[in-house]
Structures are given as C-alpha cells and as structure tokens.
PDB file of C-alpha atoms in Angstrom:
ATOM      1  CA  GLU A   1    -128.644 -12.139  36.920  1.00 56.00           C
ATOM      2  CA  ALA A   2    -131.979 -13.930  36.863  1.00 65.00           C
ATOM      3  CA  ASP A   3    -135.155 -11.763  35.982  1.00 92.00           C
ATOM      4  CA  ILE A   4    -136.820 -12.738  38.809  1.00 97.00           C
ATOM      5  CA  TYR A   5    -137.739 -10.631  41.603  1.00 96.00           C
ATOM      6  CA  GLN A   6    -139.280 -10.737  45.354  1.00 97.00           C
ATOM      7  CA  THR A   7    -140.140  -8.363  47.875  1.00 97.00           C
ATOM      8  CA  PRO A   8    -140.080  -7.492  50.395  1.00 97.00           C
ATOM      9  CA  ARG A   9    -136.243  -8.158  50.843  1.00 96.00           C
ATOM     10  CA  TYR A  10    -136.744  -7.956  54.745  1.00 97.00           C
ATOM     11  CA  LEU A  11    -139.513  -7.733  56.568  1.00 97.00           C
ATOM     12  CA  VAL A  12    -140.046  -7.548  60.673  1.00 97.00           C
ATOM     13  CA  ILE A  13    -143.853  -7.920  61.542  1.00 97.00           C
ATOM     14  CA  GLY A  14    -145.749  -8.781  64.781  1.00 97.00           C
ATOM     15  CA  THR A  15    -147.415 -12.213  65.655  1.00 97.00           C
ATOM     16  CA  GLY A  16    -151.239 -12.237  63.856  1.00 96.00           C
ATOM     17  CA  LYS A  17    -150.635 -10.208  61.018  1.00 96.00           C
ATOM     18  CA  LYS A  18    -151.493 -10.925  57.470  1.00 97.00           C
ATOM     19  CA  ILE A  19    -148.588 -10.696  55.093  1.00 97.00           C
ATOM     20  CA  THR A  20    -148.211 -11.247  51.608  1.00 97.00           C
ATOM     21  CA  LEU A  21    -144.478 -12.015  49.804  1.00 98.00           C
ATOM     22  CA  GLU A  22    -144.469 -11.006  46.302  1.00 98.00           C
ATOM     23  CA  CYS A  23    -142.655 -13.033  43.637  1.00 98.00           C
ATOM     24  CA  SER A  24    -142.610 -11.980  39.860  1.00 98.00           C
ATOM     25  CA  GLN A  25    -140.361 -13.162  36.646  1.00 97.00           C
ATOM     26  CA  THR A  26    -140.196 -11.576  33.244  1.00 96.00           C
ATOM     27  CA  MET A  27    -138.924 -14.938  31.946  1.00 95.00           C
ATOM     28  CA  GLY A  28    -142.090 -16.404  31.095  1.00 95.00           C
ATOM     29  CA  HIS A  29    -141.408 -19.685  32.877  1.00 96.00           C
ATOM     30  CA  ASP A  30    -144.739 -21.496  33.201  1.00 95.00           C
ATOM     31  CA  LYS A  31    -142.950 -23.367  36.747  1.00 95.00           C
ATOM     32  CA  MET A  32    -142.663 -21.349  39.827  1.00 96.00           C
ATOM     33  CA  TYR A  33    -141.659 -22.843  43.094  1.00 96.00           C
ATOM     34  CA  TRP A  34    -141.618 -21.779  46.821  1.00 97.00           C
ATOM     35  CA  TYR A  35    -138.864 -22.704  49.082  1.00 95.00           C
ATOM     36  CA  GLN A  36    -138.306 -22.207  52.841  1.00 95.00           C
ATOM     37  CA  GLN A  37    -135.139 -22.174  54.394  1.00 94.00           C
ATOM     38  CA  ASP A  38    -133.529 -21.645  57.828  1.00 92.00           C
ATOM     39  CA  PRO A  39    -130.336 -20.164  58.113  1.00 85.00           C
ATOM     40  CA  GLY A  40    -127.555 -22.451  56.939  1.00 83.00           C
ATOM     41  CA  MET A  41    -129.881 -25.055  56.200  1.00 88.00           C
ATOM     42  CA  GLU A  42    -131.473 -26.852  53.340  1.00 89.00           C
ATOM     43  CA  LEU A  43    -134.338 -25.919  51.157  1.00 91.00           C
ATOM     44  CA  HIS A  44    -137.594 -27.092  51.481  1.00 92.00           C
ATOM     45  CA  LEU A  45    -140.055 -26.674  48.674  1.00 93.00           C
ATOM     46  CA  ILE A  46    -143.273 -25.394  50.236  1.00 95.00           C
ATOM     47  CA  HIS A  47    -145.462 -24.617  47.186  1.00 96.00           C
ATOM     48  CA  TYR A  48    -145.382 -24.968  43.579  1.00 95.00           C
ATOM     49  CA  SER A  49    -147.385 -24.114  40.235  1.00 96.00           C
ATOM     50  CA  TYR A  50    -147.279 -25.518  37.030  1.00 94.00           C
ATOM     51  CA  GLY A  51    -148.817 -22.583  35.129  1.00 95.00           C
ATOM     52  CA  VAL A  52    -151.805 -20.207  35.338  1.00 96.00           C
ATOM     53  CA  ASN A  53    -154.330 -21.534  37.730  1.00 96.00           C
ATOM     54  CA  SER A  54    -152.534 -24.459  39.215  1.00 95.00           C
ATOM     55  CA  THR A  55    -150.878 -24.665  42.693  1.00 96.00           C
ATOM     56  CA  GLU A  56    -149.914 -27.226  44.779  1.00 94.00           C
ATOM     57  CA  LYS A  57    -148.266 -28.206  47.905  1.00 93.00           C
ATOM     58  CA  GLY A  58    -144.696 -28.959  48.206  1.00 90.00           C
ATOM     59  CA  ASP A  59    -142.834 -31.588  50.781  1.00 84.00           C
ATOM     60  CA  LEU A  60    -142.716 -29.383  53.822  1.00 85.00           C
ATOM     61  CA  SER A  61    -146.409 -28.620  55.006  1.00 82.00           C
ATOM     62  CA  SER A  62    -146.971 -24.607  55.349  1.00 85.00           C
ATOM     63  CA  GLU A  63    -149.633 -22.631  56.565  1.00 90.00           C
ATOM     64  CA  SER A  64    -149.173 -20.268  53.730  1.00 94.00           C
ATOM     65  CA  THR A  65    -151.524 -20.308  50.548  1.00 95.00           C
ATOM     66  CA  VAL A  66    -150.409 -18.937  46.879  1.00 97.00           C
ATOM     67  CA  SER A  67    -152.092 -18.187  44.086  1.00 97.00           C
ATOM     68  CA  ARG A  68    -150.977 -17.875  40.289  1.00 98.00           C
ATOM     69  CA  ILE A  69    -153.549 -15.513  38.396  1.00 98.00           C
ATOM     70  CA  ARG A  70    -151.254 -14.800  36.054  1.00 97.00           C
ATOM     71  CA  THR A  71    -147.734 -16.292  34.302  1.00 97.00           C
ATOM     72  CA  GLU A  72    -145.518 -14.007  35.902  1.00 97.00           C
ATOM     73  CA  HIS A  73    -146.799 -13.551  39.344  1.00 98.00           C
ATOM     74  CA  PHE A  74    -146.665 -16.005  42.268  1.00 98.00           C
ATOM     75  CA  PRO A  75    -147.585 -14.466  45.685  1.00 98.00           C
ATOM     76  CA  LEU A  76    -147.227 -16.161  48.716  1.00 97.00           C
ATOM     77  CA  THR A  77    -149.858 -15.217  51.533  1.00 97.00           C
ATOM     78  CA  LEU A  78    -149.858 -15.981  55.622  1.00 95.00           C
ATOM     79  CA  GLU A  79    -152.917 -15.256  56.841  1.00 95.00           C
ATOM     80  CA  SER A  80    -151.589 -14.968  60.492  1.00 95.00           C
ATOM     81  CA  ALA A  81    -148.171 -14.725  60.839  1.00 96.00           C
ATOM     82  CA  ARG A  82    -146.388 -16.537  64.094  1.00 96.00           C
ATOM     83  CA  PRO A  83    -142.753 -16.818  65.281  1.00 96.00           C
ATOM     84  CA  SER A  84    -142.232 -20.505  63.830  1.00 95.00           C
ATOM     85  CA  HIS A  85    -142.562 -18.706  60.359  1.00 96.00           C
ATOM     86  CA  THR A  86    -139.573 -16.913  60.587  1.00 97.00           C
ATOM     87  CA  SER A  87    -136.974 -18.077  57.867  1.00 96.00           C
ATOM     88  CA  GLN A  88    -135.936 -17.068  54.477  1.00 96.00           C
ATOM     89  CA  TYR A  89    -138.493 -17.486  51.699  1.00 97.00           C
ATOM     90  CA  LEU A  90    -136.978 -18.059  48.393  1.00 97.00           C
ATOM     91  CA  CYS A  91    -139.370 -17.854  44.940  1.00 97.00           C
ATOM     92  CA  ALA A  92    -137.858 -19.697  42.017  1.00 96.00           C
ATOM     93  CA  SER A  93    -138.743 -20.467  38.285  1.00 96.00           C
ATOM     94  CA  SER A  94    -137.870 -22.441  34.822  1.00 94.00           C
ATOM     95  CA  GLU A  95    -138.864 -23.395  31.911  1.00 91.00           C
ATOM     96  CA  THR A  96    -139.197 -27.165  32.523  1.00 85.00           C
ATOM     97  CA  LEU A  97    -139.811 -29.301  35.537  1.00 77.00           C
ATOM     98  CA  SER A  98    -136.230 -30.988  35.356  1.00 78.00           C
ATOM     99  CA  GLU A  99    -134.069 -27.545  34.071  1.00 85.00           C
ATOM    100  CA  THR A 100    -132.593 -25.088  35.779  1.00 92.00           C
ATOM    101  CA  GLN A 101    -134.299 -23.012  38.253  1.00 94.00           C
ATOM    102  CA  TYR A 102    -133.871 -19.536  38.492  1.00 95.00           C
ATOM    103  CA  PHE A 103    -133.625 -17.836  41.759  1.00 96.00           C
ATOM    104  CA  GLY A 104    -135.016 -14.620  43.401  1.00 97.00           C
ATOM    105  CA  PRO A 105    -132.911 -12.904  46.029  1.00 96.00           C
ATOM    106  CA  GLY A 106    -135.331 -14.040  48.867  1.00 96.00           C
ATOM    107  CA  THR A 107    -137.423 -12.483  51.533  1.00 97.00           C
ATOM    108  CA  ARG A 108    -135.940 -12.595  55.452  1.00 97.00           C
ATOM    109  CA  LEU A 109    -139.168 -12.596  57.568  1.00 97.00           C
ATOM    110  CA  LEU A 110    -139.130 -12.401  61.026  1.00 97.00           C
ATOM    111  CA  VAL A 111    -142.326 -12.549  63.219  1.00 97.00           C
ATOM    112  CA  LEU A 112    -141.950 -11.050  66.733  1.00 97.00           C
TER     113      LEU A 112
ATOM    114  CA  SER B   1    -137.787 -35.699  50.055  1.00 46.00           C
ATOM    115  CA  GLN B   2    -134.182 -34.667  50.289  1.00 50.00           C
ATOM    116  CA  GLN B   3    -132.510 -37.012  47.834  1.00 66.00           C
ATOM    117  CA  GLY B   4    -129.165 -35.153  47.177  1.00 73.00           C
ATOM    118  CA  GLU B   5    -126.768 -35.440  50.414  1.00 83.00           C
ATOM    119  CA  GLU B   6    -123.326 -33.308  49.935  1.00 87.00           C
ATOM    120  CA  ASP B   7    -120.273 -33.947  51.731  1.00 89.00           C
ATOM    121  CA  PRO B   8    -118.528 -32.061  53.523  1.00 94.00           C
ATOM    122  CA  GLN B   9    -120.745 -30.186  55.207  1.00 93.00           C
ATOM    123  CA  ALA B  10    -117.946 -27.644  55.473  1.00 95.00           C
ATOM    124  CA  LEU B  11    -114.882 -26.858  54.004  1.00 96.00           C
ATOM    125  CA  SER B  12    -112.215 -24.383  54.414  1.00 97.00           C
ATOM    126  CA  ILE B  13    -109.136 -23.456  51.971  1.00 97.00           C
ATOM    127  CA  GLN B  14    -106.552 -20.893  50.992  1.00 97.00           C
ATOM    128  CA  GLU B  15    -107.107 -19.180  48.075  1.00 98.00           C
ATOM    129  CA  GLY B  16    -105.313 -20.685  45.018  1.00 98.00           C
ATOM    130  CA  GLU B  17    -106.138 -24.240  46.353  1.00 98.00           C
ATOM    131  CA  ASN B  18    -108.563 -26.461  44.653  1.00 98.00           C
ATOM    132  CA  ALA B  19    -112.209 -27.396  46.480  1.00 97.00           C
ATOM    133  CA  THR B  20    -113.904 -30.784  46.125  1.00 97.00           C
ATOM    134  CA  MET B  21    -117.175 -31.511  47.245  1.00 97.00           C
ATOM    135  CA  ASN B  22    -119.611 -34.539  46.970  1.00 97.00           C
ATOM    136  CA  CYS B  23    -122.997 -35.131  46.631  1.00 96.00           C
ATOM    137  CA  SER B  24    -124.558 -38.916  46.270  1.00 95.00           C
ATOM    138  CA  TYR B  25    -128.274 -39.546  45.691  1.00 94.00           C
ATOM    139  CA  LYS B  26    -130.465 -42.644  46.065  1.00 92.00           C
ATOM    140  CA  THR B  27    -132.406 -42.948  43.202  1.00 91.00           C
ATOM    141  CA  SER B  28    -132.052 -43.098  39.391  1.00 92.00           C
ATOM    142  CA  ILE B  29    -131.699 -39.325  37.689  1.00 93.00           C
ATOM    143  CA  ASN B  30    -132.405 -37.796  34.772  1.00 93.00           C
ATOM    144  CA  ASN B  31    -129.831 -35.054  35.514  1.00 94.00           C
ATOM    145  CA  LEU B  32    -128.052 -33.860  38.681  1.00 95.00           C
ATOM    146  CA  GLN B  33    -127.662 -29.600  38.692  1.00 96.00           C
ATOM    147  CA  TRP B  34    -124.981 -27.684  41.380  1.00 97.00           C
ATOM    148  CA  TYR B  35    -126.184 -24.217  42.470  1.00 97.00           C
ATOM    149  CA  ARG B  36    -124.130 -21.893  44.836  1.00 97.00           C
ATOM    150  CA  GLN B  37    -125.698 -19.575  47.774  1.00 96.00           C
ATOM    151  CA  ASN B  38    -124.055 -16.481  48.615  1.00 94.00           C
ATOM    152  CA  SER B  39    -125.005 -15.702  52.549  1.00 89.00           C
ATOM    153  CA  GLY B  40    -128.384 -14.050  52.764  1.00 83.00           C
ATOM    154  CA  ARG B  41    -129.008 -14.822  48.911  1.00 89.00           C
ATOM    155  CA  GLY B  42    -130.688 -17.016  46.363  1.00 91.00           C
ATOM    156  CA  LEU B  43    -129.594 -19.995  44.573  1.00 95.00           C
ATOM    157  CA  VAL B  44    -127.225 -19.511  41.289  1.00 96.00           C
ATOM    158  CA  HIS B  45    -127.355 -22.148  38.913  1.00 96.00           C
ATOM    159  CA  LEU B  46    -123.933 -23.231  37.887  1.00 97.00           C
ATOM    160  CA  ILE B  47    -123.992 -26.254  35.539  1.00 97.00           C
ATOM    161  CA  LEU B  48    -125.958 -29.381  34.796  1.00 96.00           C
ATOM    162  CA  ILE B  49    -124.998 -32.482  34.087  1.00 97.00           C
ATOM    163  CA  ARG B  50    -127.104 -35.115  32.169  1.00 95.00           C
ATOM    164  CA  SER B  51    -127.322 -38.806  33.242  1.00 95.00           C
ATOM    165  CA  ASN B  52    -125.555 -39.727  29.879  1.00 96.00           C
ATOM    166  CA  GLU B  53    -122.577 -37.616  30.657  1.00 97.00           C
ATOM    167  CA  ARG B  54    -119.556 -38.306  32.862  1.00 98.00           C
ATOM    168  CA  GLU B  55    -117.830 -35.021  32.893  1.00 98.00           C
ATOM    169  CA  LYS B  56    -118.378 -31.561  32.243  1.00 98.00           C
ATOM    170  CA  HIS B  57    -116.226 -28.214  32.417  1.00 97.00           C
ATOM    171  CA  SER B  58    -117.416 -24.427  33.194  1.00 96.00           C
ATOM    172  CA  GLY B  59    -114.703 -22.064  33.398  1.00 97.00           C
ATOM    173  CA  ARG B  60    -113.132 -23.312  36.870  1.00 98.00           C
ATOM    174  CA  LEU B  61    -115.732 -26.006  37.743  1.00 98.00           C
ATOM    175  CA  ARG B  62    -115.533 -29.450  36.679  1.00 98.00           C
ATOM    176  CA  VAL B  63    -118.484 -31.952  37.385  1.00 98.00           C
ATOM    177  CA  THR B  64    -118.301 -35.279  37.127  1.00 98.00           C
ATOM    178  CA  LEU B  65    -121.248 -38.037  37.666  1.00 98.00           C
ATOM    179  CA  ASP B  66    -120.848 -41.636  38.454  1.00 97.00           C
ATOM    180  CA  THR B  67    -124.021 -43.056  38.148  1.00 96.00           C
ATOM    181  CA  SER B  68    -123.306 -46.426  39.249  1.00 96.00           C
ATOM    182  CA  LYS B  69    -122.246 -45.165  42.377  1.00 96.00           C
ATOM    183  CA  LYS B  70    -125.123 -42.769  42.601  1.00 96.00           C
ATOM    184  CA  SER B  71    -122.490 -39.751  42.914  1.00 96.00           C
ATOM    185  CA  SER B  72    -121.429 -36.802  41.544  1.00 97.00           C
ATOM    186  CA  SER B  73    -118.229 -34.145  42.374  1.00 98.00           C
ATOM    187  CA  LEU B  74    -117.996 -30.426  41.977  1.00 98.00           C
ATOM    188  CA  LEU B  75    -114.412 -29.466  41.582  1.00 98.00           C
ATOM    189  CA  ILE B  76    -113.156 -25.878  41.781  1.00 98.00           C
ATOM    190  CA  THR B  77    -109.964 -25.133  40.782  1.00 98.00           C
ATOM    191  CA  ALA B  78    -107.617 -21.978  41.835  1.00 98.00           C
ATOM    192  CA  SER B  79    -110.126 -20.749  44.295  1.00 98.00           C
ATOM    193  CA  ARG B  80    -110.682 -17.350  45.129  1.00 97.00           C
ATOM    194  CA  ALA B  81    -112.119 -15.513  48.325  1.00 97.00           C
ATOM    195  CA  ALA B  82    -115.245 -14.621  45.868  1.00 96.00           C
ATOM    196  CA  ASP B  83    -116.037 -18.357  45.756  1.00 98.00           C
ATOM    197  CA  THR B  84    -116.955 -18.384  49.453  1.00 97.00           C
ATOM    198  CA  ALA B  85    -120.362 -19.491  49.652  1.00 97.00           C
ATOM    199  CA  SER B  86    -122.708 -22.820  50.031  1.00 96.00           C
ATOM    200  CA  TYR B  87    -122.988 -24.944  47.557  1.00 97.00           C
ATOM    201  CA  PHE B  88    -125.905 -27.218  46.734  1.00 96.00           C
ATOM    202  CA  CYS B  89    -126.326 -30.437  44.379  1.00 95.00           C
ATOM    203  CA  ALA B  90    -130.198 -30.938  42.875  1.00 94.00           C
ATOM    204  CA  THR B  91    -131.579 -34.084  41.527  1.00 93.00           C
ATOM    205  CA  ASP B  92    -134.219 -34.396  38.478  1.00 89.00           C
ATOM    206  CA  ALA B  93    -135.616 -37.896  39.353  1.00 84.00           C
ATOM    207  CA  GLY B  94    -138.686 -37.143  37.395  1.00 81.00           C
ATOM    208  CA  GLY B  95    -140.665 -36.045  39.929  1.00 79.00           C
ATOM    209  CA  TYR B  96    -142.504 -32.517  40.212  1.00 79.00           C
ATOM    210  CA  ALA B  97    -139.497 -30.493  41.194  1.00 84.00           C
ATOM    211  CA  LEU B  98    -136.015 -31.023  41.725  1.00 88.00           C
ATOM    212  CA  ASN B  99    -134.435 -32.424  45.278  1.00 89.00           C
ATOM    213  CA  PHE B 100    -132.111 -30.173  46.744  1.00 91.00           C
ATOM    214  CA  GLY B 101    -129.328 -31.726  49.089  1.00 89.00           C
ATOM    215  CA  LYS B 102    -127.960 -29.836  52.315  1.00 90.00           C
ATOM    216  CA  GLY B 103    -124.999 -27.946  51.180  1.00 94.00           C
ATOM    217  CA  THR B 104    -121.627 -27.803  51.618  1.00 96.00           C
ATOM    218  CA  SER B 105    -120.442 -24.851  53.207  1.00 96.00           C
ATOM    219  CA  LEU B 106    -116.960 -23.580  51.330  1.00 97.00           C
ATOM    220  CA  LEU B 107    -114.782 -20.709  52.990  1.00 98.00           C
ATOM    221  CA  VAL B 108    -111.833 -19.478  51.120  1.00 98.00           C
ATOM    222  CA  THR B 109    -109.493 -17.233  52.941  1.00 96.00           C
ATOM    223  CA  PRO B 110    -106.834 -15.016  51.543  1.00 92.00           C
TER     224      PRO B 110
END
C-alpha cells in the first residue's frame, strides 16, 4: 500500500458550498497530482505541483484550486460546488515526473 | 492530451484463462507503465517498461513493448477472480505528467 491518503472518502454536499479535499503523502515526493475521473472513464489531470509553492493547471480545465505550502500536503478546494463537479477525485505523487505514480484511494464527490 | 489507447475496452474471461490487453500510443516515449484500478479505488502501479526494453515480467504479468509499432501489451496468465479490475496504460513522453489511456475493463468469472 502506498503512503498517500485522501479525506474524505465520500462527500455529499449541496450546491454553493465550499469544499476542500485533502491529500497527504509521507514519501517525501516533490511531484503531486490531482486527477478527475468519472465512473468507468479515463483520468483527466486537473492540477499538478513540482514542489512547495509550485502549482500548475493540468489538461482538463477545472474550477478548483490547489495549494502546496508543505511537501506532504496538496489540498484541492472548490469555492462553490455545483452538480457538474460530481466525480471521483484522485490524488497521486511521484519522485520524478516520469516514474511510478502512487495514488490515494480517491474522494467520491456528489453535489446535489 | 490522452496518448495511450487501450483495447479491448472490456474483456470477460473465466478463471484460469489468460487475459491480454493492448495499448497503442502516438509519439515517442521514455517509458510505458501499466496500472490496475479496482472499482471505486485509486490506481496501483503494476509494471514499468522503458523504451529500450522489449519485454518484462512480474509474477503472472508479462508486458511487451514494440516501439516501432508504438504499442504495448499486458498479459495476465492464469487469471483469478481477484484480477477483476480496470487496467490502464500510461506513457511518459517527456512532458509534465504521464498520459493515461481510457482503460480496459477486465472481468474474471469463477
């Protein structure tokens, strides 16, 4: 099992609420990633980070924002949740950009 | 952009049979990786094969890479019900992140 954790695992929330999805890893990896994945579908990279104070947008445009104040922590925030944000969010980390990525268990978000 | 493309999209076999899934990609790569995802969970890394390698084994897994055809295959031998999952290939083309394919859904029935 990889040492990367996500909380909450499941979240049901009403439209307009602000939410933060937590992701933390204890492997000391500089590279961290957020993916969005609908059931049975492909992964879409929405954010990534090269290290502390580095955040970049991924291939899929997202209304979410991320921060990287500490190496081990890479939270994702939605200021105002909408039903279109309903999806599974996967966090991952890696030692380098090209090597193995270690994934957390994911957060399933349902916005009503 | 998604570079890897797995086929078939879905595969159903019986326990004990072998499962083969393929991945094709478009540009030159540094390495190709295979991941497994159980329903509703995160992905788990299975195996990494570098561009200068042609074949790699890990337990019941065998991965081949043909850079001239820009394709890879994942063979799972003597499959078990626990192998039921989605399998994704991911390519490192020197960009800022891996490119994941759409996945193959494997169902292994007793």
